[in-house]
Amino acid sequence: MCGFAGLVDPDRRLALAAAIDATSPSLRRRGPDGDGTLLDHERGVALRHHRLAIFDPRPEAGQPMTSASGRFTIVFNGAIHDHPERRAELEASGATFRTRSDTEVLLAGLERWGVDETLDRVDGMFALALLDRAGGEIVLARDRAGQKPLLLASAGGCVAFASDLRALESLPDPFASRLRGIDEDALRWYLTLGVVPWPMSIRPGVEQIAPGGLVRIDLASGRIARGRWWSPPLPESAADDDAPTRGH
């Protein structure tokens, strides 16, 4: 279990360092073994990560982690169960690794295979945020079953995301004044089902990214494009010979 948060501020309105630091107290309980921050003032991006070290406890395996080419930086919560197999595939195609972490394997896959193919290849539970410098965007993705939480909010032209609702609640304005109160529709669903269904959350102004969801945030404009990298397969259609016969 790890925790992360991030901000996109296209108009450079926020004090990025202070804003992202405000998320740390709520994330620390999810990741007591280390923490890291990326501040990219040129692009108006901040990323914060608190780590629970599992596969490789060394500092070199900490996050945010940047790819060998420098194009991508990732913050990631979860586990890639088949990372040894994916590591072997990547090494066979020329990739080299400096850690034993599944994060580095995931990052190398994203660089070698691209977002959609990598997510389709790996077996795991995850929520991630990927800064793509060449593409000028942040990519958010959540695992197929939605085992790891991933939340999104926008306010005043800025966009925030986190693996913990309390991290978003800790942000200063323009977020603080928007993320107050209870979404009554979400509360009704919770009292009925015992869970708040996506895209709602218990707070107005905060949405849950769907299981299998893929969100792209344009760094220049803050525009959010929502989609899916995976959807559950639909049941097969009934066989033709089971259908009623016309005219009888």
CSV table of C-alpha atoms in Angstrom, one decimal, residues 61-237:
chain,number,residue,atom,x,y,z
A,61,ALA,CA,13.4,2.2,-5.9
A,62,GLY,CA,11.5,5.2,-4.5
A,63,GLN,CA,9.0,7.4,-6.2
A,64,PRO,CA,8.4,9.6,-8.1
A,65,MET,CA,10.5,7.5,-10.6
A,66,THR,CA,11.6,8.7,-14.0
A,67,SER,CA,12.2,6.5,-17.0
A,68,ALA,CA,15.6,6.0,-18.6
A,69,SER,CA,14.9,8.4,-21.4
A,70,GLY,CA,13.5,11.1,-19.1
A,71,ARG,CA,10.2,11.2,-20.9
A,72,PHE,CA,8.0,9.7,-18.2
A,73,THR,CA,7.7,10.1,-14.4
A,74,ILE,CA,5.4,7.8,-12.5
A,75,VAL,CA,3.7,7.6,-9.1
A,76,PHE,CA,2.1,4.3,-8.5
A,77,ASN,CA,0.2,2.5,-5.8
A,78,GLY,CA,-0.3,-1.3,-6.0
A,79,ALA,CA,1.5,-4.4,-7.1
A,80,ILE,CA,2.3,-5.9,-10.5
A,81,HIS,CA,2.1,-9.6,-9.8
A,82,ASP,CA,3.8,-10.8,-12.9
A,83,HIS,CA,6.6,-8.2,-12.9
A,84,PRO,CA,9.4,-10.9,-13.1
A,85,GLU,CA,7.9,-12.2,-16.4
A,86,ARG,CA,7.5,-8.7,-17.8
A,87,ARG,CA,11.0,-7.8,-16.7
A,88,ALA,CA,12.3,-10.8,-18.6
A,89,GLU,CA,10.4,-9.7,-21.7
A,90,LEU,CA,11.8,-6.2,-21.5
A,91,GLU,CA,15.4,-7.4,-20.8
A,92,ALA,CA,15.1,-9.6,-23.9
A,93,SER,CA,14.3,-6.5,-25.9
A,94,GLY,CA,17.3,-4.6,-24.6
A,95,ALA,CA,16.0,-2.9,-21.4
A,96,THR,CA,18.2,-2.6,-18.4
A,97,PHE,CA,17.2,-2.2,-14.7
A,98,ARG,CA,18.8,-0.7,-11.7
A,99,THR,CA,16.3,-1.9,-9.1
A,100,ARG,CA,14.2,-5.0,-8.3
A,101,SER,CA,11.0,-3.0,-8.1
A,102,ASP,CA,7.8,-3.6,-10.0
A,103,THR,CA,7.5,0.1,-10.4
A,104,GLU,CA,10.6,0.2,-12.6
A,105,VAL,CA,9.2,-2.7,-14.7
A,106,LEU,CA,5.9,-0.9,-15.2
A,107,LEU,CA,7.7,2.3,-16.1
A,108,ALA,CA,10.0,0.5,-18.6
A,109,GLY,CA,6.9,-1.2,-20.1
A,110,LEU,CA,5.1,2.1,-20.5
A,111,GLU,CA,8.2,3.5,-22.3
A,112,ARG,CA,8.7,0.4,-24.6
A,113,TRP,CA,5.1,-0.6,-25.3
A,114,GLY,CA,3.0,2.5,-24.6
A,115,VAL,CA,0.2,3.0,-22.1
A,116,ASP,CA,-2.6,0.8,-23.5
A,117,GLU,CA,-0.5,-2.2,-24.4
A,118,THR,CA,1.4,-2.1,-21.1
A,119,LEU,CA,-1.8,-2.0,-19.0
A,120,ASP,CA,-3.2,-4.8,-21.1
A,121,ARG,CA,-0.1,-7.0,-20.6
A,122,VAL,CA,0.4,-6.7,-16.9
A,123,ASP,CA,-1.5,-8.6,-14.2
A,124,GLY,CA,-1.9,-6.5,-11.1
A,125,MET,CA,-3.8,-4.1,-8.9
A,126,PHE,CA,-2.9,-0.5,-9.3
A,127,ALA,CA,-3.6,3.1,-9.5
A,128,LEU,CA,-1.0,5.3,-11.3
A,129,ALA,CA,-0.3,8.8,-12.5
A,130,LEU,CA,2.2,9.2,-15.4
A,131,LEU,CA,3.7,12.5,-16.4
A,132,ASP,CA,4.4,12.3,-20.1
A,133,ARG,CA,6.6,15.2,-20.9
A,134,ALA,CA,6.7,14.6,-24.7
A,135,GLY,CA,3.0,14.2,-24.8
A,136,GLY,CA,2.3,17.2,-22.7
A,137,GLU,CA,-0.1,15.3,-20.4
A,138,ILE,CA,-0.7,13.4,-17.2
A,139,VAL,CA,-2.2,10.0,-17.7
A,140,LEU,CA,-4.2,8.4,-14.8
A,141,ALA,CA,-5.1,4.7,-14.9
A,142,ARG,CA,-6.9,2.3,-12.5
A,143,ASP,CA,-6.8,-1.5,-12.5
A,144,ARG,CA,-9.5,-3.7,-14.0
A,145,ALA,CA,-11.4,-4.4,-10.7
A,146,GLY,CA,-10.8,-1.0,-9.1
A,147,GLN,CA,-8.9,-2.6,-6.2
A,148,LYS,CA,-6.8,0.6,-5.7
A,149,PRO,CA,-8.6,3.9,-5.3
A,150,LEU,CA,-8.1,6.9,-7.6
A,151,LEU,CA,-9.9,10.2,-7.2
A,152,LEU,CA,-10.1,13.3,-9.4
A,153,ALA,CA,-11.2,16.9,-8.7
A,154,SER,CA,-11.0,20.2,-10.7
A,155,ALA,CA,-11.4,23.7,-9.4
A,156,GLY,CA,-10.4,27.2,-10.7
A,157,GLY,CA,-8.7,25.8,-13.8
A,158,CYS,CA,-6.6,23.4,-11.8
A,159,VAL,CA,-6.8,19.6,-11.6
A,160,ALA,CA,-5.9,17.4,-8.6
A,161,PHE,CA,-5.8,13.7,-8.2
A,162,ALA,CA,-5.0,11.3,-5.3
A,163,SER,CA,-5.2,7.8,-4.0
A,164,ASP,CA,-6.9,9.1,-0.8
A,165,LEU,CA,-9.8,11.4,-0.4
A,166,ARG,CA,-8.2,13.1,2.6
A,167,ALA,CA,-5.3,14.2,0.4
A,168,LEU,CA,-7.7,16.1,-1.8
A,169,GLU,CA,-9.5,17.6,1.2
A,170,SER,CA,-6.2,18.9,2.5
A,171,LEU,CA,-5.5,21.1,-0.6
A,172,PRO,CA,-5.8,24.8,-0.3
A,173,ASP,CA,-8.2,26.9,-2.4
A,174,PRO,CA,-9.6,26.8,-5.0
A,175,PHE,CA,-10.1,23.1,-3.9
A,176,ALA,CA,-10.8,23.6,-0.2
A,177,SER,CA,-14.0,25.7,-0.7
A,178,ARG,CA,-15.3,23.2,-3.2
A,179,LEU,CA,-14.7,19.9,-1.5
A,180,ARG,CA,-17.1,20.5,1.4
A,181,GLY,CA,-20.2,18.9,2.5
A,182,ILE,CA,-21.8,15.5,1.6
A,183,ASP,CA,-23.1,14.4,-1.8
A,184,GLU,CA,-26.6,13.3,-0.7
A,185,ASP,CA,-27.1,11.0,-3.7
A,186,ALA,CA,-23.8,9.3,-3.0
A,187,LEU,CA,-24.9,8.9,0.7
A,188,ARG,CA,-28.1,7.3,-0.4
A,189,TRP,CA,-26.2,4.8,-2.5
A,190,TYR,CA,-23.9,4.1,0.3
A,191,LEU,CA,-26.7,3.4,2.8
A,192,THR,CA,-28.4,1.1,0.2
A,193,LEU,CA,-25.4,-0.8,-1.2
A,194,GLY,CA,-22.6,-0.2,1.4
A,195,VAL,CA,-20.5,1.4,-1.3
A,196,VAL,CA,-20.5,4.6,-3.3
A,197,PRO,CA,-20.6,3.7,-7.0
A,198,TRP,CA,-18.3,5.5,-9.4
A,199,PRO,CA,-18.0,8.2,-10.7
A,200,MET,CA,-19.5,9.6,-7.5
A,201,SER,CA,-17.7,10.1,-4.2
A,202,ILE,CA,-19.0,11.1,-0.8
A,203,ARG,CA,-17.7,14.6,-1.5
A,204,PRO,CA,-19.3,16.9,-4.1
A,205,GLY,CA,-16.7,17.9,-6.7
A,206,VAL,CA,-14.7,14.7,-6.3
A,207,GLU,CA,-15.1,11.8,-8.7
A,208,GLN,CA,-13.9,8.2,-8.6
A,209,ILE,CA,-12.1,7.1,-11.7
A,210,ALA,CA,-13.8,4.0,-13.0
A,211,PRO,CA,-12.3,0.5,-12.7
A,212,GLY,CA,-10.3,0.1,-15.9
A,213,GLY,CA,-10.5,3.8,-16.4
A,214,LEU,CA,-8.0,6.0,-18.3
A,215,VAL,CA,-7.9,9.8,-17.9
A,216,ARG,CA,-5.7,12.2,-19.7
A,217,ILE,CA,-5.1,15.7,-18.4
A,218,ASP,CA,-3.7,18.2,-20.9
A,219,LEU,CA,-1.0,20.2,-19.2
A,220,ALA,CA,-1.4,23.3,-21.3
A,221,SER,CA,-5.2,23.7,-20.7
A,222,GLY,CA,-6.1,21.4,-17.9
A,223,ARG,CA,-8.7,19.8,-20.1
A,224,ILE,CA,-9.7,16.3,-18.9
A,225,ALA,CA,-10.5,13.5,-21.3
A,226,ARG,CA,-12.1,10.4,-19.7
A,227,GLY,CA,-12.0,6.9,-21.2
A,228,ARG,CA,-11.3,3.3,-20.5
A,229,TRP,CA,-8.3,1.1,-21.2
A,230,TRP,CA,-10.4,-2.0,-20.2
A,231,SER,CA,-14.1,-2.8,-20.1
A,232,PRO,CA,-15.6,-6.1,-18.8
A,233,PRO,CA,-16.6,-8.4,-21.6
A,234,LEU,CA,-20.3,-8.6,-22.4
A,235,PRO,CA,-22.2,-11.9,-22.5
A,236,GLU,CA,-22.4,-13.6,-25.8
A,237,SER,CA,-25.6,-13.0,-27.8
